Coordinates of C-alpha atoms in Angstrom, one line a residue:
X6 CA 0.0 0.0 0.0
X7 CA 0.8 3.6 -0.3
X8 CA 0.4 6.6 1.8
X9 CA -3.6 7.9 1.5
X10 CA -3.2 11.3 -0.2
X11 CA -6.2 13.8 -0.7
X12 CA -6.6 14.2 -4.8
X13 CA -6.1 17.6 -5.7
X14 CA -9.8 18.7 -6.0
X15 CA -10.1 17.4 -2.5
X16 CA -7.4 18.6 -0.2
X17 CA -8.9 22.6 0.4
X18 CA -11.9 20.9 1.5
X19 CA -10.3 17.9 3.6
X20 CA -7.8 21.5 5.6
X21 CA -10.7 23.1 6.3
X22 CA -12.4 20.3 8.0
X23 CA -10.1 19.0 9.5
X24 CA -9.2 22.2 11.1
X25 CA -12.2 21.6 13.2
X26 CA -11.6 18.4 14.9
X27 CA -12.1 20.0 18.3
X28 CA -15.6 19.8 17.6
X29 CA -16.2 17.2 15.5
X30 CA -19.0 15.0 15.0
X31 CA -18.9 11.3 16.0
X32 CA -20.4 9.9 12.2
X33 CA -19.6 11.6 8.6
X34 CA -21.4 11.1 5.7
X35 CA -19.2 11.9 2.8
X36 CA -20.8 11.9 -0.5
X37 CA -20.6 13.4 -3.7
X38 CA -19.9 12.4 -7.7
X39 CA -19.2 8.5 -8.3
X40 CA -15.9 7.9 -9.5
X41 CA -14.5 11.5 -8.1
X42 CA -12.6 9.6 -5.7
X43 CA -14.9 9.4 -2.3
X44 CA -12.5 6.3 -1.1
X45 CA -9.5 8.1 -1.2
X46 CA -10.8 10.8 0.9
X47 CA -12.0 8.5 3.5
X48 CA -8.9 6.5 3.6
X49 CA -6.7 10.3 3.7
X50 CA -9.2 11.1 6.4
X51 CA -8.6 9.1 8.1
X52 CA -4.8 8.8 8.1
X53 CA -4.9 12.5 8.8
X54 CA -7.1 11.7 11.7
X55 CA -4.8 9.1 13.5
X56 CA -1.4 10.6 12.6
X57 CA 0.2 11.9 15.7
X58 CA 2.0 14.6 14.3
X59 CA -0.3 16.4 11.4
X60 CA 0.9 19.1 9.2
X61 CA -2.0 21.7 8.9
X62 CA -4.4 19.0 10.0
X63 CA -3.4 16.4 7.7
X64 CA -1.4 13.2 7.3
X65 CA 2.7 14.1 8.1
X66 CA 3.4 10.5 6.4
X67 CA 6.2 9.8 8.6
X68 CA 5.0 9.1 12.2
X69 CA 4.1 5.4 13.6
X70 CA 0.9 5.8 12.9
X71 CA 1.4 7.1 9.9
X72 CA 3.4 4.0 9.0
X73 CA 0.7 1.6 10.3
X74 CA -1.7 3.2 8.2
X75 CA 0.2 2.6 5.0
X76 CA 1.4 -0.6 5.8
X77 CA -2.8 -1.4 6.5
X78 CA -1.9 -2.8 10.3
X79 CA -3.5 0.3 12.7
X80 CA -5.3 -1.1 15.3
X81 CA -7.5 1.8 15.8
X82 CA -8.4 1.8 12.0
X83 CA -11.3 -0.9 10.6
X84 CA -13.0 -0.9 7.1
X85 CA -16.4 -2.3 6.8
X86 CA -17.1 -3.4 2.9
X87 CA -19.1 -6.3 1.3
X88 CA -17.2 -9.0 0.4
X89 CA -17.1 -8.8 -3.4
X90 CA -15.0 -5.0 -2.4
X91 CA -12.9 -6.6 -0.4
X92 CA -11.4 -8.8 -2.8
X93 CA -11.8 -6.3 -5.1
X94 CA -9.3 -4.8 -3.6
X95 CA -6.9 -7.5 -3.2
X96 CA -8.5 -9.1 0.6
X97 CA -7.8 -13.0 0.5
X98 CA -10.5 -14.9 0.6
X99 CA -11.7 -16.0 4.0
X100 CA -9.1 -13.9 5.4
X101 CA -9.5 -12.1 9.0
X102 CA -8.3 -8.6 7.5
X103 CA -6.9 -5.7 9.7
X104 CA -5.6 -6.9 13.2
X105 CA -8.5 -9.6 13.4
X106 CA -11.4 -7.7 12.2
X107 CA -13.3 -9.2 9.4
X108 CA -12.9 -7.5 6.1
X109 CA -15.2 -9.2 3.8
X110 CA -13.4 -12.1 2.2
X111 CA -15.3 -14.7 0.6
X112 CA -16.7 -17.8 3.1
X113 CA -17.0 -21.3 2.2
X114 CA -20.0 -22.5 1.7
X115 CA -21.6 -25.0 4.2
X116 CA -21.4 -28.2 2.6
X117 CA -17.9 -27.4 2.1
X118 CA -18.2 -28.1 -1.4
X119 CA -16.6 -25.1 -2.5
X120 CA -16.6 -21.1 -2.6
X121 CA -20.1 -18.8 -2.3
X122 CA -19.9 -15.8 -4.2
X123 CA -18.5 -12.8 -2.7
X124 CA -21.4 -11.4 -0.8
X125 CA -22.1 -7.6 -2.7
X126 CA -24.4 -6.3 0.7
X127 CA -22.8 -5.2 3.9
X128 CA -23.8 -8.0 6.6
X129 CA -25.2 -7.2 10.0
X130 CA -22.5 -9.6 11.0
X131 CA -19.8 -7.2 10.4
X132 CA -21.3 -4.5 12.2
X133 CA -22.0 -6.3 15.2
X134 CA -18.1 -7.6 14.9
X135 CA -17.0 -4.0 15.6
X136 CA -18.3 -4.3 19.5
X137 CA -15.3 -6.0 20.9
X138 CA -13.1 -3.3 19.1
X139 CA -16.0 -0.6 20.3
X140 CA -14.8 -1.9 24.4
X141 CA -11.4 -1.3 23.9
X142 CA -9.4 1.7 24.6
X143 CA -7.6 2.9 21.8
X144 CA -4.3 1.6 21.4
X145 CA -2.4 5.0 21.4
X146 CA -4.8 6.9 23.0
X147 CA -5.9 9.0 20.0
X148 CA -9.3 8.7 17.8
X149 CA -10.7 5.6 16.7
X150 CA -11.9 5.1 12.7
X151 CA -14.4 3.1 11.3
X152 CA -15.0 3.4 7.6
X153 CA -17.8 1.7 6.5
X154 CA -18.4 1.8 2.7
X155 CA -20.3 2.1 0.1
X156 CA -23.0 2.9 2.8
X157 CA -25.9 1.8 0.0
X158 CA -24.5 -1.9 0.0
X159 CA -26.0 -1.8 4.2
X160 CA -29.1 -4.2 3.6
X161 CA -32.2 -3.1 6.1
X162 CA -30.7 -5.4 8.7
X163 CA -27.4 -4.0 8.6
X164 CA -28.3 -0.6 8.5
X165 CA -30.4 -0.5 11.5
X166 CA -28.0 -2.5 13.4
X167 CA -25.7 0.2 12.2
X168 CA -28.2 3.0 13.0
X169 CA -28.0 1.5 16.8
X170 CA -24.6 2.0 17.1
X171 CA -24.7 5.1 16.0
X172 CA -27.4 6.0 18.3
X173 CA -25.2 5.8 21.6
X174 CA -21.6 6.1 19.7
X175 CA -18.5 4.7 21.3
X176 CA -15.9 7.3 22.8
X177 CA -13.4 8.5 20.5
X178 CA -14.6 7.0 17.3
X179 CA -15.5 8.2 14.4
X180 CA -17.8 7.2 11.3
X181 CA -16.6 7.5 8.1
X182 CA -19.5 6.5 5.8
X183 CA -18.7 6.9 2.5
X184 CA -22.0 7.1 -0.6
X185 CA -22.1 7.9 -3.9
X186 CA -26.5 8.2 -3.4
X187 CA -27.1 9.4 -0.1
X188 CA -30.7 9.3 -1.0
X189 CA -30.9 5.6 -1.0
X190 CA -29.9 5.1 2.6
X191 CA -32.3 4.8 5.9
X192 CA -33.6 8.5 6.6
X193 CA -33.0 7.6 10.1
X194 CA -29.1 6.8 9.6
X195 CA -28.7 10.0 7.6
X196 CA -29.9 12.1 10.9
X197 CA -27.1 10.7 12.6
X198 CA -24.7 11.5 10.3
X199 CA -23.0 15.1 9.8
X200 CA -23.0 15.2 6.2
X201 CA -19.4 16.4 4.1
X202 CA -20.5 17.0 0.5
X203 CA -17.7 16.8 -1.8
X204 CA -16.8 19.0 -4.9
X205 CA -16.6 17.8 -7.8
X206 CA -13.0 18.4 -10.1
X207 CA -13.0 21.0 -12.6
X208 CA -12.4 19.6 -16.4
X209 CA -8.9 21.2 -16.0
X210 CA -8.1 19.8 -12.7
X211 CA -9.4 16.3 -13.7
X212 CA -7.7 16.9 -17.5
X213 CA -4.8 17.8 -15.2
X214 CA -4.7 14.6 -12.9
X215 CA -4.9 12.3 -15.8
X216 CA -2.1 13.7 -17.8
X217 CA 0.1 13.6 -14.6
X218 CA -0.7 9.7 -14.5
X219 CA 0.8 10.2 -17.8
X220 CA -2.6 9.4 -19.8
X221 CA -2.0 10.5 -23.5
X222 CA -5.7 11.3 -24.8
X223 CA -7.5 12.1 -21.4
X224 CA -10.6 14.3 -22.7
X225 CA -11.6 11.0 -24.8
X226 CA -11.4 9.1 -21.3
X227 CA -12.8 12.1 -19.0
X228 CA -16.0 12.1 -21.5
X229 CA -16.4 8.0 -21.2
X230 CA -16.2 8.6 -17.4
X231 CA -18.5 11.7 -17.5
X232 CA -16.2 13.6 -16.2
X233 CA -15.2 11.8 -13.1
X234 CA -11.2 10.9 -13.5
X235 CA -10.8 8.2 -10.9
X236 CA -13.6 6.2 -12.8
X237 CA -11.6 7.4 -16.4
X238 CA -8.7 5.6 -14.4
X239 CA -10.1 2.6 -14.0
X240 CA -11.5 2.4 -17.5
X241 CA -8.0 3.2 -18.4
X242 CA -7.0 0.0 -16.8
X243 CA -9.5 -2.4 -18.0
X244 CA -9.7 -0.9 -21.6
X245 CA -7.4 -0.4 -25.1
X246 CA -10.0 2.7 -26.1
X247 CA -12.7 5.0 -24.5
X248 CA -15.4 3.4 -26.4
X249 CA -15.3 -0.3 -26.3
X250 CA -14.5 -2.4 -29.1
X251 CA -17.6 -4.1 -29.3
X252 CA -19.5 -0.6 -28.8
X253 CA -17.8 0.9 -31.7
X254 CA -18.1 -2.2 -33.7
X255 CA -22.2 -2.0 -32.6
X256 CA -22.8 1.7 -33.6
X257 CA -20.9 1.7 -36.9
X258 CA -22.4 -1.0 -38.1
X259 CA -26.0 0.3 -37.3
X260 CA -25.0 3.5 -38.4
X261 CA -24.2 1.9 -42.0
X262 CA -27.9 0.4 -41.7
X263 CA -26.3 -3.5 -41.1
X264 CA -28.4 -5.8 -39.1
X265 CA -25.9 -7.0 -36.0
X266 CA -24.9 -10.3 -35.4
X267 CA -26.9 -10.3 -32.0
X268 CA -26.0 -13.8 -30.9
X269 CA -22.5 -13.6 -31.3
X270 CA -22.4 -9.9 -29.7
X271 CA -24.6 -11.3 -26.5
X272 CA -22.1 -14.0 -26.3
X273 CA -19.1 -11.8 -26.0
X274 CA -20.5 -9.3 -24.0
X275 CA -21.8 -11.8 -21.8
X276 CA -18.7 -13.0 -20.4
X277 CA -18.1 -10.2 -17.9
X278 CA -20.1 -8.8 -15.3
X279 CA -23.1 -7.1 -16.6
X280 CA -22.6 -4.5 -14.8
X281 CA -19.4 -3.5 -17.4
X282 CA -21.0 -3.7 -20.4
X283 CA -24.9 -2.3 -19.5
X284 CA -23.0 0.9 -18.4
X285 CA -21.1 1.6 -21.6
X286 CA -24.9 1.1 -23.9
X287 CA -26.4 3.3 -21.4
X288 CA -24.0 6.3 -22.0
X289 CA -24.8 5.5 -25.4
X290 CA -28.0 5.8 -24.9
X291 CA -27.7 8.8 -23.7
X292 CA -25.5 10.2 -26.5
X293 CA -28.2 9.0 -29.1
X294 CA -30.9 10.5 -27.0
X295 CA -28.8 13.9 -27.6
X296 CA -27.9 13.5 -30.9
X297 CA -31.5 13.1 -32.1
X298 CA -32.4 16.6 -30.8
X299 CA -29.4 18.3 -32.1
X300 CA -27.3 18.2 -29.4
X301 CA -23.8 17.6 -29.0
X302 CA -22.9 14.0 -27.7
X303 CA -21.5 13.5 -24.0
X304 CA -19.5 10.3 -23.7
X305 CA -18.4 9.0 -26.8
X306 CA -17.2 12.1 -29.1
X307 CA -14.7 10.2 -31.2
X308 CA -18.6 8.5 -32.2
X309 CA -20.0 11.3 -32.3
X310 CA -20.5 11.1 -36.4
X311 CA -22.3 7.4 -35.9
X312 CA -24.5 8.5 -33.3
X313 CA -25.9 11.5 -35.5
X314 CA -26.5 9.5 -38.9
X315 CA -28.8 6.9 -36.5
X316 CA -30.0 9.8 -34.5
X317 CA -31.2 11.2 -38.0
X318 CA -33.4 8.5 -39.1
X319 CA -34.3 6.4 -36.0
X320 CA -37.4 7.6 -33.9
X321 CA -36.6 10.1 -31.1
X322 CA -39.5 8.6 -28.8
X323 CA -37.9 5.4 -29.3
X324 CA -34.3 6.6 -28.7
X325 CA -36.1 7.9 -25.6
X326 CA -37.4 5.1 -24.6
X327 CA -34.2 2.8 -24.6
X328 CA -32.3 4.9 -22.9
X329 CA -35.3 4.2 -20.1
X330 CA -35.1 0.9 -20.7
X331 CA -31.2 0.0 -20.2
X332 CA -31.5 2.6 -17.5
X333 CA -34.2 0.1 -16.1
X334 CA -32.2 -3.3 -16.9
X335 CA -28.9 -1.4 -15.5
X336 CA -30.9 -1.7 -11.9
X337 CA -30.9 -5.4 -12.3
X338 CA -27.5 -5.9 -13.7
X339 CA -26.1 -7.2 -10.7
X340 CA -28.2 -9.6 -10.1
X341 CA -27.7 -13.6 -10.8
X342 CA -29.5 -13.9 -14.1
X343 CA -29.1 -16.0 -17.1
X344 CA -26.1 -14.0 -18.6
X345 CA -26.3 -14.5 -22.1
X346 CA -30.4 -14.2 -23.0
X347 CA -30.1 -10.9 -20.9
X348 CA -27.5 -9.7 -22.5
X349 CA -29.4 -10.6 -26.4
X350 CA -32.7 -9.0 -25.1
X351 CA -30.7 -5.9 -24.1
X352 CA -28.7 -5.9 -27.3
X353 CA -32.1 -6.8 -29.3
X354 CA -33.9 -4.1 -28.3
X355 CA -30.9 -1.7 -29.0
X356 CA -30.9 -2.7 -32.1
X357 CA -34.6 -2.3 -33.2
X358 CA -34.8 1.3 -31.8
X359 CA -32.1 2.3 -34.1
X360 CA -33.5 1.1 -37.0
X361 CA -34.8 4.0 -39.5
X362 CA -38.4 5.4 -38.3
X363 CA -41.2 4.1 -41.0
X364 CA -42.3 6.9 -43.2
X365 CA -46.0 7.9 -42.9
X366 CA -48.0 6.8 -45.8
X367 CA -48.9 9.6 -48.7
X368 CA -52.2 10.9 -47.8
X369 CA -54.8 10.3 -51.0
X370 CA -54.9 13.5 -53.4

């Protein structure tokens, strides 16, 4: 691991808070724009919180705790995260995490047959696993941390066993919850949270960030990410081109009026998460919703010339109405479904509301 760091956009924000620790509240909510980096300002937050010799509030990078931080071995530092995060971000499976404390590696089953999938909720079992660590003094006498994220993964169970705690909080600890959709969560949690909205980067600062990373093209990446560069990072990662492959393939060839090979698209597509691919047609969707009323595209410039010539002579009410619709399906995408026939019903139905709009028949002279 490497020392937490705020990201540029973040750090005026994270020195003016943190200035006020005197008075600070026992449970944060920080929220704002998915993909603008709401982890990393936990995980600086709370660095800055337990180092024992800050530098204008925040982390000095040099000090024990500072050290134990990094290294991911603080005893007064836990992270509560489904299982399928955890490994996510490199947890063993049915590992114990930090000093003990359950981090959300994968269980075996109970037949013993083999793995379960990596659990995507927040249990109430790793909220009630905090207690022991809730009756303990802190080991050097400072604040305690807890960061619990994403808060919208706490299932009713979990969130009200959460809520509870929160209720009569333990001394010297503090909540750091982090969500992307604050509006999803329990109305009761949120009013026992004090909420820390985050701005959201600038084009330049985001343009900025990625070109330090030493990304070549970053406005094509900042536009697939929708302006949000820690998600344009991780597209980066996983990706040879802002627009898919298959995407591009997809829209040219409609564009040229070609029927798609469907079948053979679904099958492709269908061998990763849903989650990866749904996202990508639903920015689409939202380009070709734009295009068909004149305005300029938002994700995908470098298509910007395909999306117009379909955008021309499809329907607008249907263009309207699949970007509704894979909005819709993108709610289900993470659940356990039959991969490829969801995929092909997805794809079908892309493919039929780009087809040219019927001409109305000639009225009789």
């Amino acid at each position: 691991m490497t020392m937490a760091e705020f990201l540029p956009w973040h750090r005026q924000a994270a020195t003016q808070w943190l200035g006020n620790r005197d008075r600070f509240a026992h449970a944060w909510l920080v929220h704002g724009l998915a993909g603008t980096g709401l982890r990393e300002f936990a995980f600086a937050a709370a660095a800055s919180l337990l180092c024992e010799s800050p530098v204008a509030g925040l982390a000095c990078g040099k000090c024990p705790a500072c050290g134990w931080v990094t290294s991911g071995n603080h005893p007064d530092l836990r992270r509560v995260r489904p299982e399928a995060v955890a490994l996510e971000e490199g947890a063993q499976q049915d590992d114990e995490g930090e000093d003990g404390q359950e981090s959300g590696g994968a269980a075996v089953d109970a037949g013993g047959s083999g793995k379960r999938a990596a659990s995507k909720e927040i249990r109430v079992e790793q909220i009630r696993a905090l207690e022991p660590w809730f009756n303990n003094a802190t080991h050097r006498g400072g604040w305690r941390v807890a960061l619990l994220y994403p808060a919208e993964a706490l299932n009713a169970i979990s969130g009200n066993a959460l809520l509870k705690v929160l209720e009569e909080p333990p001394p010297s600890t503090v909540f750091l919850i982090v969500a992307d959709a604050p509006d999803r969560l329990l109305p009761t949690l949120l009013s026992r949270c004090r909420r820390l909205p985050l701005p959201t980067p600038t084009h330049d600062q985001a343009r900025g960030w990625l070109q330090a990373q030493g990304v070549a093209s970053p406005d094509d990446w900042l536009a697939a990410a929708g302006g949000a560069p820690i998600l344009a990072a991780k597209l980066i990662a996983n990706q040879t081109a802002a627009s898919p492959d298959w995407l591009g393939g997809l829209l040219r060839g409609l564009a040229q009026g070609a029927s798609p090979d469907i079948g053979t698209l679904a099958d492709a597509v269908s061998k990763q998460p849903a989650i990866d691919w749904i996202d990508p047609l639903h920015r689409l969707c939202v380009d070709l919703t734009l295009a068909s009323h004149g305005l300029a595209v938002r994700y995908y410039p470098a298509l910007a010339a395909q999306s117009a010539s379909i955008a021309q002579r499809a329907d607008c009410a249907a263009l309207a109405e699949l970007a509704h619709y894979v909005q819709q399906q993108r709610r289900v995408a993470g659940h356990p479904l039959a991969a490829k026939l969801f995929a092909h019903a997805v794809l079908q139905r892309m493919a039929t509301a780009c087809r040219p709009a019927r001409s109305a028949p000639a009225l009789p002279s």
